C-alpha positions as YAML, in Angstrom:
chain: A
units: angstrom
residues:
- id: 1
  name: MET
  ca: [-0.12, 0.24, 0.00]
- id: 2
  name: SER
  ca: [1.77, 3.14, -1.31]
- id: 3
  name: LYS
  ca: [2.27, 5.40, 2.32]
- id: 4
  name: SER
  ca: [2.02, 9.06, -0.27]
- id: 5
  name: LEU
  ca: [-1.33, 7.56, -1.01]
- id: 6
  name: ILE
  ca: [-3.25, 7.31, 2.05]
- id: 7
  name: LYS
  ca: [-1.31, 10.34, 2.86]
- id: 8
  name: SER
  ca: [-2.56, 12.41, 0.34]
- id: 9
  name: GLN
  ca: [-6.21, 10.72, 0.28]
- id: 10
  name: PHE
  ca: [-7.14, 11.02, 3.83]
- id: 11
  name: GLY
  ca: [-5.17, 14.60, 3.86]
- id: 12
  name: ALA
  ca: [-7.96, 15.65, 1.97]
- id: 13
  name: ALA
  ca: [-10.45, 14.30, 3.88]
- id: 14
  name: ALA
  ca: [-9.08, 14.89, 7.40]
- id: 15
  name: ASP
  ca: [-11.70, 17.05, 8.56]
- id: 16
  name: LYS
  ca: [-14.81, 14.98, 7.71]
- id: 17
  name: TYR
  ca: [-13.41, 12.27, 9.92]
- id: 18
  name: ALA
  ca: [-13.78, 14.90, 12.72]
- id: 19
  name: THR
  ca: [-17.07, 14.58, 12.32]
- id: 20
  name: SER
  ca: [-17.62, 11.03, 11.08]
- id: 21
  name: ARG
  ca: [-19.98, 9.53, 13.45]
- id: 22
  name: VAL
  ca: [-18.59, 6.37, 12.81]
- id: 23
  name: HIS
  ca: [-15.51, 6.91, 13.78]
- id: 24
  name: ALA
  ca: [-16.73, 9.78, 16.63]
- id: 25
  name: LYS
  ca: [-19.27, 8.05, 18.26]
- id: 26
  name: GLY
  ca: [-18.98, 4.46, 16.78]
- id: 27
  name: ALA
  ca: [-20.08, 1.89, 18.89]
- id: 28
  name: SER
  ca: [-16.92, 0.26, 19.63]
- id: 29
  name: LEU
  ca: [-15.16, 3.54, 21.32]
- id: 30
  name: GLY
  ca: [-17.10, 2.90, 24.49]
- id: 31
  name: ARG
  ca: [-16.84, -0.95, 24.27]
- id: 32
  name: LEU
  ca: [-13.48, -0.28, 23.82]
- id: 33
  name: VAL
  ca: [-12.81, 1.48, 27.09]
- id: 34
  name: GLU
  ca: [-14.82, -1.04, 28.83]
- id: 35
  name: LEU
  ca: [-12.90, -3.79, 27.65]
- id: 36
  name: VAL
  ca: [-10.05, -2.88, 28.50]
- id: 37
  name: LYS
  ca: [-10.20, -0.87, 32.02]
- id: 38
  name: PRO
  ca: [-7.52, 1.65, 31.40]
- id: 39
  name: LYS
  ca: [-5.79, 2.47, 34.68]
- id: 40
  name: ALA
  ca: [-4.71, 6.28, 35.94]
- id: 41
  name: ASN
  ca: [-0.97, 5.79, 35.30]
- id: 42
  name: TRP
  ca: [-0.56, 4.22, 32.41]
- id: 43
  name: HIS
  ca: [1.32, 5.50, 29.22]
- id: 44
  name: ALA
  ca: [-0.80, 5.18, 25.83]
- id: 45
  name: LEU
  ca: [-0.24, 5.09, 22.07]
- id: 46
  name: ASP
  ca: [-2.99, 5.21, 19.58]
- id: 47
  name: VAL
  ca: [-1.99, 4.18, 16.13]
- id: 48
  name: ALA
  ca: [-3.46, 5.92, 13.23]
- id: 49
  name: THR
  ca: [-5.36, 8.17, 15.27]
- id: 50
  name: GLY
  ca: [-7.70, 9.69, 12.34]
- id: 51
  name: GLY
  ca: [-9.21, 12.70, 14.00]
- id: 52
  name: GLY
  ca: [-8.70, 11.47, 17.43]
- id: 53
  name: HIS
  ca: [-11.05, 10.13, 18.67]
- id: 54
  name: THR
  ca: [-9.82, 6.78, 20.64]
- id: 55
  name: ALA
  ca: [-6.91, 9.33, 22.11]
- id: 56
  name: ALA
  ca: [-9.83, 11.27, 23.64]
- id: 57
  name: ALA
  ca: [-11.87, 8.81, 24.89]
- id: 58
  name: PHE
  ca: [-9.00, 6.66, 27.00]
- id: 59
  name: ALA
  ca: [-6.91, 10.35, 27.94]
- id: 60
  name: PRO
  ca: [-9.66, 11.09, 30.92]
- id: 61
  name: HIS
  ca: [-8.67, 7.66, 32.31]
- id: 62
  name: VAL
  ca: [-5.04, 7.39, 31.64]
- id: 63
  name: ALA
  ca: [-1.58, 9.42, 32.63]
- id: 64
  name: ALA
  ca: [-1.14, 10.73, 28.97]
- id: 65
  name: VAL
  ca: [-1.68, 9.97, 25.17]
- id: 66
  name: ILE
  ca: [0.51, 9.95, 21.93]
- id: 67
  name: ALA
  ca: [-1.89, 10.51, 19.66]
- id: 68
  name: SER
  ca: [-0.40, 9.45, 16.80]
- id: 69
  name: ASP
  ca: [-0.69, 9.21, 12.35]
- id: 70
  name: LEU
  ca: [1.07, 9.26, 8.96]
- id: 71
  name: THR
  ca: [-0.68, 12.05, 7.87]
- id: 72
  name: PRO
  ca: [-0.10, 15.23, 9.16]
- id: 73
  name: GLU
  ca: [-3.77, 17.07, 8.42]
- id: 74
  name: MET
  ca: [-4.95, 14.12, 10.03]
- id: 75
  name: LEU
  ca: [-2.89, 15.24, 13.43]
- id: 76
  name: GLN
  ca: [-3.96, 18.77, 13.37]
- id: 77
  name: VAL
  ca: [-7.33, 17.77, 13.86]
- id: 78
  name: ALA
  ca: [-6.97, 15.27, 16.62]
- id: 79
  name: ALA
  ca: [-4.97, 17.92, 18.01]
- id: 80
  name: LYS
  ca: [-8.10, 19.83, 17.83]
- id: 81
  name: VAL
  ca: [-10.26, 17.54, 18.86]
- id: 82
  name: ALA
  ca: [-8.35, 17.04, 22.36]
- id: 83
  name: LYS
  ca: [-8.47, 20.65, 22.58]
- id: 84
  name: GLU
  ca: [-12.19, 21.06, 22.01]
- id: 85
  name: LYS
  ca: [-12.96, 18.51, 24.61]
- id: 86
  name: GLY
  ca: [-9.75, 20.22, 27.39]
- id: 87
  name: LEU
  ca: [-7.77, 17.66, 27.65]
- id: 88
  name: THR
  ca: [-4.14, 18.34, 28.17]
- id: 89
  name: ASN
  ca: [-3.01, 15.21, 28.74]
- id: 90
  name: VAL
  ca: [-2.31, 14.65, 24.59]
- id: 91
  name: THR
  ca: [0.02, 14.84, 22.68]
- id: 92
  name: THR
  ca: [0.68, 14.29, 18.86]
- id: 93
  name: ALA
  ca: [3.28, 12.42, 16.56]
- id: 94
  name: GLU
  ca: [3.20, 11.86, 13.18]
- id: 95
  name: ALA
  ca: [4.55, 7.61, 12.80]
- id: 96
  name: ASP
  ca: [3.83, 4.67, 10.06]
- id: 97
  name: ALA
  ca: [2.07, 2.43, 11.79]
- id: 98
  name: GLU
  ca: [4.76, -0.11, 10.41]
- id: 99
  name: ALA
  ca: [7.94, 1.23, 11.74]
- id: 100
  name: LEU
  ca: [6.71, 3.00, 15.02]
- id: 101
  name: PRO
  ca: [9.54, 6.21, 16.11]
- id: 102
  name: PHE
  ca: [9.04, 5.09, 19.81]
- id: 103
  name: ALA
  ca: [11.86, 2.82, 21.96]
- id: 104
  name: ASP
  ca: [10.44, -0.43, 23.22]
- id: 105
  name: ALA
  ca: [8.77, -1.08, 25.81]
- id: 106
  name: SER
  ca: [7.10, 2.39, 26.03]
- id: 107
  name: PHE
  ca: [3.86, 1.89, 26.74]
- id: 108
  name: ASP
  ca: [1.15, 0.09, 28.66]
- id: 109
  name: LEU
  ca: [-1.41, 0.66, 26.41]
- id: 110
  name: VAL
  ca: [-1.74, 0.99, 22.42]
- id: 111
  name: THR
  ca: [-4.78, 1.06, 20.39]
- id: 112
  name: CYS
  ca: [-5.69, 1.19, 17.02]
- id: 113
  name: ARG
  ca: [-9.42, 1.39, 15.91]
- id: 114
  name: ILE
  ca: [-10.82, 1.52, 11.68]
- id: 115
  name: ALA
  ca: [-6.91, 1.48, 10.15]
- id: 116
  name: PRO
  ca: [-5.48, -1.51, 10.62]
- id: 117
  name: HIS
  ca: [-7.25, -1.92, 6.87]
- id: 118
  name: HIS
  ca: [-5.41, 0.29, 5.38]
- id: 119
  name: PHE
  ca: [-1.34, -1.27, 6.55]
- id: 120
  name: GLY
  ca: [0.64, -3.16, 3.81]
- id: 121
  name: ASP
  ca: [2.61, -5.38, 6.27]
- id: 122
  name: ILE
  ca: [-0.09, -6.65, 9.04]
- id: 123
  name: PRO
  ca: [2.55, -8.60, 10.66]
- id: 124
  name: ARG
  ca: [5.00, -5.74, 10.73]
- id: 125
  name: PHE
  ca: [2.36, -3.46, 12.27]
- id: 126
  name: VAL
  ca: [2.19, -5.76, 14.98]
- id: 127
  name: SER
  ca: [5.64, -6.69, 15.81]
- id: 128
  name: GLU
  ca: [5.81, -3.05, 15.84]
- id: 129
  name: VAL
  ca: [2.86, -3.23, 18.29]
- id: 130
  name: ARG
  ca: [4.70, -5.91, 20.38]
- id: 131
  name: ARG
  ca: [7.82, -4.15, 20.10]
- id: 132
  name: VAL
  ca: [6.90, -0.41, 22.04]
- id: 133
  name: LEU
  ca: [4.34, -2.21, 24.62]
- id: 134
  name: LYS
  ca: [5.42, -2.95, 27.96]
- id: 135
  name: PRO
  ca: [6.19, -6.60, 29.54]
- id: 136
  name: GLY
  ca: [2.22, -7.54, 30.22]
- id: 137
  name: GLY
  ca: [0.95, -4.43, 27.97]
- id: 138
  name: THR
  ca: [-2.65, -4.70, 26.73]
- id: 139
  name: PHE
  ca: [-3.16, -4.00, 22.76]
- id: 140
  name: ALA
  ca: [-6.97, -3.11, 21.85]
- id: 141
  name: LEU
  ca: [-7.73, -3.98, 18.16]
- id: 142
  name: VAL
  ca: [-10.98, -2.24, 16.34]
- id: 143
  name: ASP
  ca: [-11.07, -2.85, 12.54]
- id: 144
  name: ASN
  ca: [-13.70, -3.71, 9.62]
- id: 145
  name: ILE
  ca: [-13.79, -7.22, 8.89]
- id: 146
  name: SER
  ca: [-14.07, -9.52, 6.30]
- id: 147
  name: PRO
  ca: [-16.43, -12.17, 5.65]
- id: 148
  name: ASP
  ca: [-15.03, -15.96, 7.34]
- id: 149
  name: GLU
  ca: [-16.50, -18.82, 9.27]
- id: 150
  name: GLU
  ca: [-16.64, -16.85, 12.28]
- id: 151
  name: SER
  ca: [-18.90, -13.93, 10.53]
- id: 152
  name: THR
  ca: [-20.41, -15.61, 7.59]
- id: 153
  name: PRO
  ca: [-21.23, -19.18, 9.10]
- id: 154
  name: GLY
  ca: [-23.31, -21.27, 6.21]
- id: 155
  name: TYR
  ca: [-21.16, -20.88, 3.55]
- id: 156
  name: ASP
  ca: [-17.95, -23.28, 2.06]
- id: 157
  name: VAL
  ca: [-14.39, -22.40, 2.84]
- id: 158
  name: ALA
  ca: [-14.26, -21.43, -1.88]
- id: 159
  name: GLU
  ca: [-17.43, -19.19, -1.71]
- id: 160
  name: LEU
  ca: [-16.01, -17.54, 1.98]
- id: 161
  name: SER
  ca: [-12.62, -16.48, 0.07]
- id: 162
  name: ALA
  ca: [-14.62, -15.18, -2.73]
- id: 163
  name: ALA
  ca: [-16.64, -13.46, -0.68]
- id: 164
  name: ALA
  ca: [-13.61, -11.40, 1.41]
- id: 165
  name: ASP
  ca: [-12.34, -10.85, -2.27]
- id: 166
  name: TYR
  ca: [-15.86, -9.09, -3.30]
- id: 167
  name: TYR
  ca: [-16.02, -7.06, -0.19]
- id: 168
  name: ASN
  ca: [-12.17, -6.12, -0.11]
- id: 169
  name: ALA
  ca: [-12.46, -4.83, -3.66]
- id: 170
  name: PHE
  ca: [-15.67, -3.11, -2.88]
- id: 171
  name: GLU
  ca: [-13.97, -1.26, -0.57]
- id: 172
  name: LYS
  ca: [-10.93, -0.74, -2.18]
- id: 173
  name: LEU
  ca: [-13.55, 0.97, -5.30]
- id: 174
  name: ARG
  ca: [-14.73, 3.54, -2.86]
- id: 175
  name: ASP
  ca: [-11.32, 4.10, -0.86]
- id: 176
  name: PRO
  ca: [-7.92, 3.40, -3.16]
- id: 177
  name: SER
  ca: [-6.20, 3.16, -0.09]
- id: 178
  name: HIS
  ca: [-7.83, 0.63, 1.56]
- id: 179
  name: GLY
  ca: [-5.21, -2.60, 1.55]
- id: 180
  name: ARG
  ca: [-7.67, -6.06, 3.22]
- id: 181
  name: ALA
  ca: [-9.76, -5.93, 5.75]
- id: 182
  name: LEU
  ca: [-8.48, -9.62, 7.44]
- id: 183
  name: GLY
  ca: [-11.32, -11.88, 8.42]
- id: 184
  name: LEU
  ca: [-11.44, -12.12, 12.45]
- id: 185
  name: SER
  ca: [-9.98, -15.67, 12.65]
- id: 186
  name: GLU
  ca: [-7.23, -14.44, 10.73]
- id: 187
  name: TRP
  ca: [-6.55, -11.69, 13.57]
- id: 188
  name: THR
  ca: [-6.54, -14.28, 16.14]
- id: 189
  name: SER
  ca: [-3.48, -15.81, 14.05]
- id: 190
  name: ALA
  ca: [-1.89, -12.66, 13.73]
- id: 191
  name: LEU
  ca: [-1.74, -11.83, 17.11]
- id: 192
  name: GLU
  ca: [-0.86, -14.82, 18.47]
- id: 193
  name: ALA
  ca: [2.10, -15.43, 15.78]
- id: 194
  name: ALA
  ca: [3.57, -12.17, 16.96]
- id: 195
  name: GLY
  ca: [3.46, -13.68, 20.92]
- id: 196
  name: PHE
  ca: [0.27, -12.00, 21.81]
- id: 197
  name: SER
  ca: [-2.06, -13.60, 23.94]
- id: 198
  name: VAL
  ca: [-5.52, -12.90, 22.87]
- id: 199
  name: GLU
  ca: [-8.09, -12.38, 25.72]
- id: 200
  name: HIS
  ca: [-11.00, -11.26, 24.31]
- id: 201
  name: LYS
  ca: [-12.87, -10.76, 21.20]
- id: 202
  name: GLU
  ca: [-16.19, -9.49, 19.66]
- id: 203
  name: ARG
  ca: [-18.13, -8.74, 17.10]
- id: 204
  name: LEU
  ca: [-19.89, -5.57, 16.60]
- id: 205
  name: PRO
  ca: [-22.33, -4.53, 13.43]
- id: 206
  name: LYS
  ca: [-22.14, -1.14, 12.54]
- id: 207
  name: ASP
  ca: [-25.03, 0.18, 10.14]
- id: 208
  name: MET
  ca: [-24.03, 1.85, 7.21]
- id: 209
  name: ASP
  ca: [-26.34, 4.95, 5.34]
- id: 210
  name: PHE
  ca: [-24.75, 4.02, 1.86]
- id: 211
  name: GLN
  ca: [-25.18, 7.82, -0.10]
- id: 212
  name: PRO
  ca: [-22.29, 9.24, 2.84]
- id: 213
  name: TRP
  ca: [-20.35, 6.40, 3.10]
- id: 214
  name: ALA
  ca: [-19.97, 6.33, -0.31]
- id: 215
  name: GLU
  ca: [-19.00, 10.06, -0.64]
- id: 216
  name: ARG
  ca: [-16.97, 10.79, 2.58]
- id: 217
  name: LEU
  ca: [-13.39, 10.23, 0.38]
- id: 218
  name: GLY
  ca: [-14.99, 11.97, -2.49]
- id: 219
  name: ALA
  ca: [-15.62, 9.43, -5.73]
- id: 220
  name: ASP
  ca: [-17.61, 10.82, -8.24]
- id: 221
  name: ALA
  ca: [-21.22, 9.73, -8.94]
- id: 222
  name: PRO
  ca: [-20.03, 6.69, -11.47]
- id: 223
  name: THR
  ca: [-18.61, 5.32, -9.01]
- id: 224
  name: ILE
  ca: [-20.96, 5.63, -6.38]
- id: 225
  name: ASP
  ca: [-23.43, 3.99, -9.27]
- id: 226
  name: ARG
  ca: [-20.89, 1.14, -9.27]
- id: 227
  name: LEU
  ca: [-19.87, 0.75, -6.12]
- id: 228
  name: ARG
  ca: [-24.76, 0.80, -4.83]
- id: 229
  name: LYS
  ca: [-24.57, -2.21, -8.16]
- id: 230
  name: LEU
  ca: [-22.01, -3.85, -6.27]
- id: 231
  name: LEU
  ca: [-24.01, -3.92, -3.03]
- id: 232
  name: THR
  ca: [-27.42, -4.51, -4.10]
- id: 233
  name: GLU
  ca: [-26.13, -7.30, -6.61]
- id: 234
  name: ALA
  ca: [-23.44, -8.56, -4.58]
- id: 235
  name: PRO
  ca: [-23.01, -12.63, -4.43]
- id: 236
  name: ALA
  ca: [-24.72, -15.00, -1.43]
- id: 237
  name: ALA
  ca: [-22.50, -14.97, 0.79]
- id: 238
  name: VAL
  ca: [-21.69, -11.02, 0.15]
- id: 239
  name: THR
  ca: [-25.15, -10.43, 0.95]
- id: 240
  name: ALA
  ca: [-25.20, -11.97, 3.71]
- id: 241
  name: PHE
  ca: [-22.25, -10.55, 5.17]
- id: 242
  name: LEU
  ca: [-23.05, -7.01, 4.21]
- id: 243
  name: ARG
  ca: [-27.01, -7.48, 4.28]
- id: 244
  name: PRO
  ca: [-28.07, -4.34, 2.15]
- id: 245
  name: ARG
  ca: [-31.69, -2.69, 2.67]
- id: 246
  name: GLU
  ca: [-33.78, -0.32, 2.05]
- id: 247
  name: GLU
  ca: [-34.60, 1.80, 4.80]
- id: 248
  name: GLU
  ca: [-37.32, 5.40, 4.33]
- id: 249
  name: GLY
  ca: [-36.09, 5.15, 0.88]
- id: 250
  name: GLU
  ca: [-32.13, 5.01, 1.63]
- id: 251
  name: LEU
  ca: [-30.10, 2.57, 0.89]
- id: 252
  name: TRP
  ca: [-28.09, 1.04, 4.06]
- id: 253
  name: PHE
  ca: [-25.81, -2.21, 4.81]
- id: 254
  name: THR
  ca: [-23.79, -3.44, 8.10]
- id: 255
  name: LEU
  ca: [-20.57, -3.64, 8.25]
- id: 256
  name: ASP
  ca: [-19.17, -5.82, 11.40]
- id: 257
  name: GLU
  ca: [-16.46, -4.34, 13.54]
- id: 258
  name: ALA
  ca: [-13.56, -6.72, 15.19]
- id: 259
  name: ILE
  ca: [-12.67, -5.92, 18.59]
- id: 260
  name: VAL
  ca: [-9.66, -7.83, 19.90]
- id: 261
  name: ILE
  ca: [-8.12, -7.32, 22.98]
- id: 262
  name: SER
  ca: [-4.82, -9.15, 23.45]
- id: 263
  name: ARG
  ca: [-1.37, -8.62, 25.85]
- id: 264
  name: LYS
  ca: [2.24, -9.20, 25.61]
- id: 265
  name: PRO
  ca: [3.38, -11.70, 27.85]
- id: 266
  name: ALA
  ca: [4.55, -10.29, 31.15]
- id: 267
  name: ALA
  ca: [8.22, -11.83, 30.99]
...
């Protein structure tokens, strides 16, 4: 995944992520804090902070949070969000998720929410998170997931593999910086391969109003029409996963987010 493409795409859309309902007030935000149970003496890092909403959610519960992002415009938005909320313990840092510019064992908590599907090298990202965490530290992850046997039962391996490819192509058409959303089982495998102990995982449905979702990153009218067609004429396994439907004359669908809480070994 081109880092320059990501910076360009999200730099142009930074202000929209400050007010995006999904990012600012999504169900996974409060649930993440509830599951992690942060402590007042913790130092936290939020990777790919975007509009800074996750950093802002944890800031009242910890000693300090660094909101990091590859995109300078996003960091400006994150700083603005923190200031508007009166948070004085949030700082920002430009950082590549796959090469974090922090010393080993620096943080008690690392969070990353609705971002890893943009990363080009998930194993490297997970390894970097493990490196900067203190022994016994917590990694709290939220991301959109692809259909697999855990999220979309009743389909065979070939159908689910094709459905995952279809879903990722759908996302990439809307957002060229989209890399690949993993399935929940893939996340478990990636974390365990890096030496994490997975302590909790769950799925949260996220209802999406198609039109503003399609427009958020500046898709033109022909692209939006194609996205609509891909959604409404999808194969059975994709339809089961995305649940497209009409509500009050508008097209809606549902994305599944995974929340995965894992821990670095204490020794």
